[in-house]
PDB file of C-alpha atoms in Angstrom:
ATOM      1  CA  MET Q   1      79.158 341.941 225.063  1.00 43.00           C
ATOM      2  CA  LYS Q   2      79.723 342.587 221.529  1.00 41.00           C
ATOM      3  CA  PHE Q   3      78.876 339.229 220.493  1.00 41.00           C
ATOM      4  CA  LEU Q   4      75.812 339.617 222.779  1.00 41.00           C
ATOM      5  CA  SER Q   5      75.069 342.320 220.662  1.00 47.00           C
ATOM      6  CA  ILE Q   6      75.532 341.022 217.335  1.00 43.00           C
ATOM      7  CA  GLY Q   7      73.158 337.670 217.734  1.00 46.00           C
ATOM      8  CA  LEU Q   8      70.358 340.079 219.153  1.00 44.00           C
ATOM      9  CA  LEU Q   9      71.137 341.902 215.688  1.00 41.00           C
ATOM     10  CA  VAL Q  10      70.462 338.523 213.734  1.00 40.00           C
ATOM     11  CA  ILE Q  11      67.943 337.149 215.497  1.00 40.00           C
ATOM     12  CA  LEU Q  12      65.426 340.956 215.635  1.00 41.00           C
ATOM     13  CA  LEU Q  13      66.266 341.036 211.872  1.00 41.00           C
ATOM     14  CA  ALA Q  14      65.004 337.345 211.200  1.00 41.00           C
ATOM     15  CA  PHE Q  15      61.662 338.484 212.716  1.00 43.00           C
ATOM     16  CA  ALA Q  16      61.736 341.688 211.543  1.00 49.00           C
ATOM     17  CA  PRO Q  17      58.794 342.743 207.916  1.00 54.00           C
ATOM     18  CA  ASN Q  18      60.591 342.496 205.103  1.00 61.00           C
ATOM     19  CA  SER Q  19      60.015 346.146 204.035  1.00 69.00           C
ATOM     20  CA  GLY Q  20      62.148 346.221 201.050  1.00 94.00           C
ATOM     21  CA  PHE Q  21      59.909 344.115 198.978  1.00 98.00           C
ATOM     22  CA  LYS Q  22      57.533 346.421 198.228  1.00 98.00           C
ATOM     23  CA  THR Q  23      60.386 349.077 197.531  1.00 98.00           C
ATOM     24  CA  ASN Q  24      61.961 345.937 194.819  1.00 98.00           C
ATOM     25  CA  GLN Q  25      58.215 346.137 193.345  1.00 98.00           C
ATOM     26  CA  LEU Q  26      58.188 349.237 192.764  1.00 98.00           C
ATOM     27  CA  LYS Q  27      60.459 349.473 190.631  1.00 98.00           C
ATOM     28  CA  ASN Q  28      58.347 348.099 188.165  1.00 98.00           C
ATOM     29  CA  GLN Q  29      56.609 350.127 186.032  1.00 98.00           C
ATOM     30  CA  ARG Q  30      53.342 347.263 186.184  1.00 98.00           C
ATOM     31  CA  VAL Q  31      53.459 347.507 190.260  1.00 99.00           C
ATOM     32  CA  LYS Q  32      53.576 351.084 190.314  1.00 99.00           C
ATOM     33  CA  GLN Q  33      50.526 351.347 187.319  1.00 99.00           C
ATOM     34  CA  ALA Q  34      48.745 349.428 189.937  1.00 99.00           C
ATOM     35  CA  TYR Q  35      48.854 351.200 192.717  1.00 99.00           C
ATOM     36  CA  ALA Q  36      47.790 353.793 191.345  1.00 99.00           C
ATOM     37  CA  ASN Q  37      44.811 352.254 189.835  1.00 99.00           C
ATOM     38  CA  LYS Q  38      43.634 349.859 192.657  1.00 99.00           C
ATOM     39  CA  GLN Q  39      45.015 352.266 196.335  1.00 98.00           C
ATOM     40  CA  SER Q  40      41.655 354.078 196.837  1.00 98.00           C
ATOM     41  CA  THR Q  41      39.903 350.415 196.431  1.00 98.00           C
ATOM     42  CA  ILE Q  42      42.321 348.566 198.752  1.00 98.00           C
ATOM     43  CA  ASP Q  43      42.426 350.990 201.340  1.00 98.00           C
ATOM     44  CA  SER Q  44      38.785 350.697 201.028  1.00 99.00           C
ATOM     45  CA  ILE Q  45      38.346 346.992 201.464  1.00 98.00           C
ATOM     46  CA  LEU Q  46      41.157 347.519 204.437  1.00 98.00           C
ATOM     47  CA  LYS Q  47      38.684 349.759 205.870  1.00 98.00           C
ATOM     48  CA  ARG Q  48      36.027 348.424 205.809  1.00 98.00           C
ATOM     49  CA  HIS Q  49      36.713 345.125 207.655  1.00 98.00           C
ATOM     50  CA  GLN Q  50      38.879 346.581 209.683  1.00 98.00           C
ATOM     51  CA  LEU Q  51      42.329 345.681 208.866  1.00 98.00           C
ATOM     52  CA  ASP Q  52      45.706 347.716 208.765  1.00 98.00           C
ATOM     53  CA  VAL Q  53      47.694 346.996 205.858  1.00 98.00           C
ATOM     54  CA  SER Q  54      50.892 347.242 207.677  1.00 98.00           C
ATOM     55  CA  THR Q  55      50.111 344.292 209.619  1.00 98.00           C
ATOM     56  CA  ILE Q  56      47.743 342.673 206.995  1.00 99.00           C
ATOM     57  CA  GLN Q  57      47.997 338.929 206.156  1.00 99.00           C
ATOM     58  CA  ILE Q  58      46.129 336.633 203.465  1.00 99.00           C
ATOM     59  CA  PHE Q  59      44.772 333.759 202.514  1.00 99.00           C
ATOM     60  CA  ILE Q  60      44.546 332.211 198.703  1.00 99.00           C
ATOM     61  CA  ARG Q  61      41.183 329.666 198.855  1.00 99.00           C
ATOM     62  CA  VAL Q  62      40.118 328.189 195.248  1.00 99.00           C
ATOM     63  CA  PHE Q  63      37.367 325.976 194.134  1.00 99.00           C
ATOM     64  CA  LYS Q  64      37.199 324.784 190.441  1.00 98.00           C
ATOM     65  CA  ALA Q  65      33.719 323.296 189.869  1.00 98.00           C
ATOM     66  CA  GLU Q  66      32.671 327.119 191.259  1.00 98.00           C
ATOM     67  CA  ARG Q  67      35.595 328.673 189.599  1.00 98.00           C
ATOM     68  CA  VAL Q  68      36.257 331.070 191.913  1.00 99.00           C
ATOM     69  CA  LEU Q  69      38.740 332.511 194.284  1.00 99.00           C
ATOM     70  CA  GLU Q  70      38.297 333.388 197.538  1.00 99.00           C
ATOM     71  CA  LEU Q  71      40.939 336.227 199.626  1.00 99.00           C
ATOM     72  CA  TRP Q  72      40.813 335.963 203.354  1.00 99.00           C
ATOM     73  CA  ALA Q  73      43.010 338.187 205.462  1.00 99.00           C
ATOM     74  CA  LYS Q  74      43.813 339.220 209.242  1.00 99.00           C
ATOM     75  CA  ASP Q  75      46.226 340.863 211.165  1.00 98.00           C
ATOM     76  CA  ALA Q  76      49.627 338.616 212.038  1.00 96.00           C
ATOM     77  CA  ASN Q  77      48.240 339.377 215.749  1.00 95.00           C
ATOM     78  CA  GLU Q  78      45.164 337.856 215.215  1.00 97.00           C
ATOM     79  CA  GLU Q  79      44.497 334.092 214.760  1.00 96.00           C
ATOM     80  CA  LYS Q  80      41.100 333.772 212.381  1.00 98.00           C
ATOM     81  CA  TYR Q  81      40.543 334.624 208.600  1.00 99.00           C
ATOM     82  CA  LYS Q  82      37.745 336.775 207.532  1.00 99.00           C
ATOM     83  CA  LEU Q  83      36.856 337.017 203.893  1.00 99.00           C
ATOM     84  CA  ILE Q  84      37.600 340.348 201.751  1.00 99.00           C
ATOM     85  CA  GLU Q  85      37.036 339.633 198.255  1.00 99.00           C
ATOM     86  CA  LYS Q  86      35.790 337.370 195.833  1.00 99.00           C
ATOM     87  CA  PHE Q  87      37.272 336.875 192.184  1.00 99.00           C
ATOM     88  CA  ASP Q  88      35.869 334.442 189.372  1.00 98.00           C
ATOM     89  CA  PHE Q  89      37.754 332.374 186.781  1.00 97.00           C
ATOM     90  CA  CYS Q  90      38.125 334.290 183.338  1.00 98.00           C
ATOM     91  CA  SER Q  91      38.620 330.688 181.646  1.00 97.00           C
ATOM     92  CA  PHE Q  92      39.000 327.091 183.073  1.00 96.00           C
ATOM     93  CA  SER Q  93      41.355 323.983 181.445  1.00 96.00           C
ATOM     94  CA  GLY Q  94      41.389 320.682 181.845  1.00 95.00           C
ATOM     95  CA  GLU Q  95      38.980 318.795 184.928  1.00 96.00           C
ATOM     96  CA  LEU Q  96      38.205 318.254 188.657  1.00 97.00           C
ATOM     97  CA  GLY Q  97      40.976 316.128 189.745  1.00 98.00           C
ATOM     98  CA  PRO Q  98      44.222 316.624 190.745  1.00 98.00           C
ATOM     99  CA  LYS Q  99      47.914 317.814 188.295  1.00 97.00           C
ATOM    100  CA  ARG Q 100      50.049 314.783 187.903  1.00 97.00           C
ATOM    101  CA  LYS Q 101      52.203 315.508 185.083  1.00 96.00           C
ATOM    102  CA  GLN Q 102      53.168 318.218 182.773  1.00 95.00           C
ATOM    103  CA  GLY Q 103      50.833 319.004 179.744  1.00 93.00           C
ATOM    104  CA  ASP Q 104      47.464 317.545 181.198  1.00 95.00           C
ATOM    105  CA  LEU Q 105      45.924 321.102 181.398  1.00 94.00           C
ATOM    106  CA  GLN Q 106      45.239 320.365 184.910  1.00 97.00           C
ATOM    107  CA  THR Q 107      45.122 323.091 187.341  1.00 98.00           C
ATOM    108  CA  PRO Q 108      46.516 321.454 190.762  1.00 98.00           C
ATOM    109  CA  GLU Q 109      44.273 320.670 193.902  1.00 99.00           C
ATOM    110  CA  GLY Q 110      45.757 320.219 197.489  1.00 99.00           C
ATOM    111  CA  PHE Q 111      47.666 322.439 199.970  1.00 99.00           C
ATOM    112  CA  TYR Q 112      49.959 325.285 198.206  1.00 99.00           C
ATOM    113  CA  HIS Q 113      51.807 328.620 199.203  1.00 99.00           C
ATOM    114  CA  ILE Q 114      52.647 331.560 196.723  1.00 99.00           C
ATOM    115  CA  ASP Q 115      56.841 331.310 195.692  1.00 97.00           C
ATOM    116  CA  ARG Q 116      57.178 333.662 193.104  1.00 98.00           C
ATOM    117  CA  PHE Q 117      56.220 337.269 192.517  1.00 99.00           C
ATOM    118  CA  ASN Q 118      55.929 337.738 188.583  1.00 98.00           C
ATOM    119  CA  PRO Q 119      55.665 341.593 187.594  1.00 98.00           C
ATOM    120  CA  TRP Q 120      57.000 340.817 183.702  1.00 98.00           C
ATOM    121  CA  SER Q 121      54.421 338.089 183.059  1.00 97.00           C
ATOM    122  CA  SER Q 122      53.426 337.633 179.638  1.00 97.00           C
ATOM    123  CA  PHE Q 123      49.949 337.769 181.738  1.00 98.00           C
ATOM    124  CA  HIS Q 124      50.511 341.093 183.271  1.00 98.00           C
ATOM    125  CA  LEU Q 125      51.250 339.939 186.511  1.00 99.00           C
ATOM    126  CA  SER Q 126      51.547 337.270 188.508  1.00 99.00           C
ATOM    127  CA  LEU Q 127      51.498 334.883 191.646  1.00 99.00           C
ATOM    128  CA  GLY Q 128      53.507 331.752 191.529  1.00 98.00           C
ATOM    129  CA  ILE Q 129      52.081 328.533 192.977  1.00 98.00           C
ATOM    130  CA  ASN Q 130      54.667 325.785 194.976  1.00 98.00           C
ATOM    131  CA  TYR Q 131      53.458 323.081 192.130  1.00 98.00           C
ATOM    132  CA  PRO Q 132      55.290 320.612 192.493  1.00 98.00           C
ATOM    133  CA  ASN Q 133      54.635 319.741 196.382  1.00 98.00           C
ATOM    134  CA  SER Q 134      55.714 317.296 198.221  1.00 98.00           C
ATOM    135  CA  SER Q 135      52.491 315.219 198.045  1.00 98.00           C
ATOM    136  CA  ASP Q 136      52.571 315.852 193.925  1.00 98.00           C
ATOM    137  CA  ARG Q 137      55.980 314.477 193.701  1.00 97.00           C
ATOM    138  CA  ILE Q 138      55.220 311.383 195.545  1.00 98.00           C
ATOM    139  CA  LEU Q 139      51.542 310.766 193.829  1.00 97.00           C
ATOM    140  CA  GLY Q 140      51.940 312.279 190.325  1.00 97.00           C
ATOM    141  CA  TYR Q 141      54.090 311.291 187.625  1.00 94.00           C
ATOM    142  CA  LYS Q 142      57.715 311.905 188.283  1.00 90.00           C
ATOM    143  CA  ALA Q 143      59.443 311.781 185.573  1.00 92.00           C
ATOM    144  CA  ASN Q 144      57.667 314.539 183.932  1.00 94.00           C
ATOM    145  CA  LEU Q 145      55.548 316.487 186.586  1.00 96.00           C
ATOM    146  CA  GLY Q 146      55.708 320.217 185.109  1.00 93.00           C
ATOM    147  CA  GLY Q 147      55.495 323.453 187.127  1.00 93.00           C
ATOM    148  CA  ASP Q 148      54.730 326.788 186.317  1.00 94.00           C
ATOM    149  CA  ILE Q 149      51.930 327.404 187.994  1.00 97.00           C
ATOM    150  CA  PHE Q 150      50.442 331.056 188.820  1.00 98.00           C
ATOM    151  CA  ILE Q 151      47.345 333.004 189.434  1.00 99.00           C
ATOM    152  CA  HIS Q 152      47.942 335.734 186.819  1.00 98.00           C
ATOM    153  CA  GLY Q 153      45.874 338.671 184.515  1.00 98.00           C
ATOM    154  CA  ASP Q 154      44.268 337.838 181.093  1.00 98.00           C
ATOM    155  CA  CYS Q 155      42.060 335.471 179.679  1.00 98.00           C
ATOM    156  CA  VAL Q 156      43.583 332.049 179.363  1.00 95.00           C
ATOM    157  CA  THR Q 157      44.820 329.028 180.865  1.00 93.00           C
ATOM    158  CA  VAL Q 158      46.573 325.774 180.422  1.00 91.00           C
ATOM    159  CA  GLY Q 159      46.238 325.069 184.251  1.00 93.00           C
ATOM    160  CA  CYS Q 160      46.488 328.233 185.475  1.00 97.00           C
ATOM    161  CA  ILE Q 161      44.245 330.453 187.184  1.00 98.00           C
ATOM    162  CA  PRO Q 162      43.692 333.621 185.405  1.00 98.00           C
ATOM    163  CA  LEU Q 163      41.410 336.893 186.516  1.00 98.00           C
ATOM    164  CA  THR Q 164      42.029 339.291 184.320  1.00 98.00           C
ATOM    165  CA  ASP Q 165      44.319 342.062 184.243  1.00 98.00           C
ATOM    166  CA  ASP Q 166      42.026 344.451 186.424  1.00 98.00           C
ATOM    167  CA  LYS Q 167      41.323 341.865 189.567  1.00 99.00           C
ATOM    168  CA  ILE Q 168      45.309 340.666 189.320  1.00 99.00           C
ATOM    169  CA  GLU Q 169      46.083 344.181 190.293  1.00 99.00           C
ATOM    170  CA  LEU Q 170      43.959 343.494 193.826  1.00 99.00           C
ATOM    171  CA  LEU Q 171      45.157 340.411 194.652  1.00 99.00           C
ATOM    172  CA  TYR Q 172      48.737 340.987 193.575  1.00 99.00           C
ATOM    173  CA  LEU Q 173      49.303 344.425 195.335  1.00 99.00           C
ATOM    174  CA  LEU Q 174      47.778 342.988 198.689  1.00 99.00           C
ATOM    175  CA  ALA Q 175      50.142 339.792 198.243  1.00 99.00           C
ATOM    176  CA  VAL Q 176      52.854 342.251 198.405  1.00 99.00           C
ATOM    177  CA  GLU Q 177      51.824 343.997 200.936  1.00 99.00           C
ATOM    178  CA  ALA Q 178      51.608 340.568 202.974  1.00 99.00           C
ATOM    179  CA  ARG Q 179      55.211 339.686 201.838  1.00 98.00           C
ATOM    180  CA  ASN Q 180      55.875 342.719 202.554  1.00 98.00           C
ATOM    181  CA  ASN Q 181      54.635 342.513 206.122  1.00 98.00           C
ATOM    182  CA  GLY Q 182      56.490 339.341 206.291  1.00 98.00           C
ATOM    183  CA  GLN Q 183      54.095 336.952 205.683  1.00 98.00           C
ATOM    184  CA  LEU Q 184      57.228 334.105 203.747  1.00 98.00           C
ATOM    185  CA  LYS Q 185      54.713 331.834 202.574  1.00 98.00           C
ATOM    186  CA  ILE Q 186      51.230 333.031 201.831  1.00 99.00           C
ATOM    187  CA  PRO Q 187      48.681 329.677 201.895  1.00 99.00           C
ATOM    188  CA  VAL Q 188      47.153 328.684 198.850  1.00 99.00           C
ATOM    189  CA  HIS Q 189      44.239 325.615 199.214  1.00 99.00           C
ATOM    190  CA  LEU Q 190      43.015 324.411 195.939  1.00 99.00           C
ATOM    191  CA  PHE Q 191      40.107 322.188 196.120  1.00 99.00           C
ATOM    192  CA  PRO Q 192      37.848 320.866 193.078  1.00 98.00           C
ATOM    193  CA  PHE Q 193      34.480 321.955 195.115  1.00 98.00           C
ATOM    194  CA  VAL Q 194      32.798 323.139 197.776  1.00 99.00           C
ATOM    195  CA  MET Q 195      33.337 320.289 199.963  1.00 98.00           C
ATOM    196  CA  ASN Q 196      30.297 320.505 202.018  1.00 97.00           C
ATOM    197  CA  ASP Q 197      27.583 317.016 202.118  1.00 97.00           C
ATOM    198  CA  ARG Q 198      25.473 317.880 199.141  1.00 97.00           C
ATOM    199  CA  ASN Q 199      28.482 318.456 196.893  1.00 97.00           C
ATOM    200  CA  LYS Q 200      30.380 315.634 198.358  1.00 96.00           C
ATOM    201  CA  GLN Q 201      27.315 312.978 197.836  1.00 97.00           C
ATOM    202  CA  VAL Q 202      27.362 314.425 193.972  1.00 97.00           C
ATOM    203  CA  LYS Q 203      30.484 314.458 192.793  1.00 96.00           C
ATOM    204  CA  TYR Q 204      30.910 311.000 194.324  1.00 96.00           C
ATOM    205  CA  LEU Q 205      28.542 309.732 192.640  1.00 97.00           C
ATOM    206  CA  ALA Q 206      29.749 311.331 189.505  1.00 96.00           C
ATOM    207  CA  ASN Q 207      32.887 309.687 189.248  1.00 96.00           C
ATOM    208  CA  ARG Q 208      31.562 306.381 191.678  1.00 96.00           C
ATOM    209  CA  THR Q 209      34.254 304.506 189.365  1.00 96.00           C
ATOM    210  CA  ASN Q 210      37.032 306.023 190.104  1.00 96.00           C
ATOM    211  CA  ALA Q 211      38.305 304.751 193.194  1.00 97.00           C
ATOM    212  CA  GLY Q 212      41.482 306.700 193.297  1.00 97.00           C
ATOM    213  CA  LEU Q 213      40.380 310.371 192.637  1.00 98.00           C
ATOM    214  CA  ILE Q 214      37.304 310.014 195.438  1.00 98.00           C
ATOM    215  CA  GLU Q 215      40.329 308.480 198.049  1.00 98.00           C
ATOM    216  CA  PHE Q 216      42.216 312.045 197.162  1.00 98.00           C
ATOM    217  CA  TRP Q 217      39.259 314.145 197.327  1.00 98.00           C
ATOM    218  CA  LYS Q 218      38.546 312.636 200.985  1.00 98.00           C
ATOM    219  CA  ASN Q 219      42.338 313.442 201.716  1.00 99.00           C
ATOM    220  CA  LEU Q 220      41.364 317.142 201.454  1.00 99.00           C
ATOM    221  CA  GLU Q 221      38.327 317.332 203.559  1.00 98.00           C
ATOM    222  CA  PRO Q 222      39.437 317.399 206.802  1.00 98.00           C
ATOM    223  CA  GLY Q 223      41.867 320.629 205.718  1.00 99.00           C
ATOM    224  CA  PHE Q 224      38.480 322.014 204.247  1.00 99.00           C
ATOM    225  CA  ARG Q 225      36.447 321.744 207.655  1.00 98.00           C
ATOM    226  CA  TYR Q 226      38.720 322.255 209.421  1.00 99.00           C
ATOM    227  CA  PHE Q 227      39.242 326.142 207.784  1.00 99.00           C
ATOM    228  CA  GLU Q 228      35.557 325.943 207.300  1.00 98.00           C
ATOM    229  CA  GLU Q 229      34.583 325.971 211.555  1.00 98.00           C
ATOM    230  CA  ASN Q 230      37.439 327.243 212.692  1.00 98.00           C
ATOM    231  CA  LYS Q 231      38.044 330.197 210.208  1.00 99.00           C
ATOM    232  CA  VAL Q 232      41.788 329.190 211.840  1.00 99.00           C
ATOM    233  CA  LEU Q 233      44.529 327.327 208.983  1.00 98.00           C
ATOM    234  CA  PRO Q 234      45.518 323.851 210.034  1.00 98.00           C
ATOM    235  CA  ARG Q 235      48.791 322.944 210.002  1.00 98.00           C
ATOM    236  CA  VAL Q 236      49.527 320.508 207.084  1.00 99.00           C
ATOM    237  CA  THR Q 237      52.138 317.635 206.650  1.00 98.00           C
ATOM    238  CA  VAL Q 238      52.345 315.315 203.887  1.00 99.00           C
ATOM    239  CA  ASN Q 239      53.141 311.337 204.942  1.00 98.00           C
ATOM    240  CA  SER Q 240      55.522 308.539 203.182  1.00 98.00           C
ATOM    241  CA  THR Q 241      52.466 307.887 200.838  1.00 98.00           C
ATOM    242  CA  GLY Q 242      51.746 311.332 199.575  1.00 98.00           C
ATOM    243  CA  ALA Q 243      48.657 311.842 201.855  1.00 99.00           C
ATOM    244  CA  TYR Q 244      48.027 315.024 203.677  1.00 99.00           C
ATOM    245  CA  GLN Q 245      48.390 315.101 207.417  1.00 99.00           C
ATOM    246  CA  PHE Q 246      46.378 317.791 209.513  1.00 98.00           C
ATOM    247  CA  ARG Q 247      46.843 318.882 213.103  1.00 93.00           C
TER     248      ARG Q 247
END
């Protein structure tokens, strides 16, 4: 009976919200001040979209050509996300196309998640993206893939996504709440552009001499389309050639 109780406790702890995460974040002065600055805004946004801060989960979708970051959210017991906020990039580096090596100034394209929270960032607050992912490790320049891609404050970039200090506070805090609720991997989908028919025709024509780039973009399309049609995240895997697969 004792062993059964211990086993049950382990299972319950494994699925319990990570309630200590927010507490630890609040030990940092920038996070405390961000809550003082943005708590009323957070309350207003969540009320408007009928979301509960204690069960919120989020999804980040980025379009490089449009230079916009979308923030989607849902309650943990629901499947479909709803768009709750949009943030314009403050600055941009590189060009359309994936990141393949250190120093190319590129913002990645593909399917990622938040893997780091940095309340001591040189750019106010920052959320780290898990670049290079499995696809990048196969398709990129293996000797020097680079790393340290963040969504952050300020207005400078060499491949990251700067939103200004003011805007990163709101995004960072909602990510803290989601992580605190047990969302260990906040998904981030990075697209070259809004992949509707008109945009695809224009971008594919403009890059018609770059067959490899068009093939890569076409591999991203099903992931964009699945979420666009269903407002539910696709399950994403990577095959042995580095291509994304969806189900």
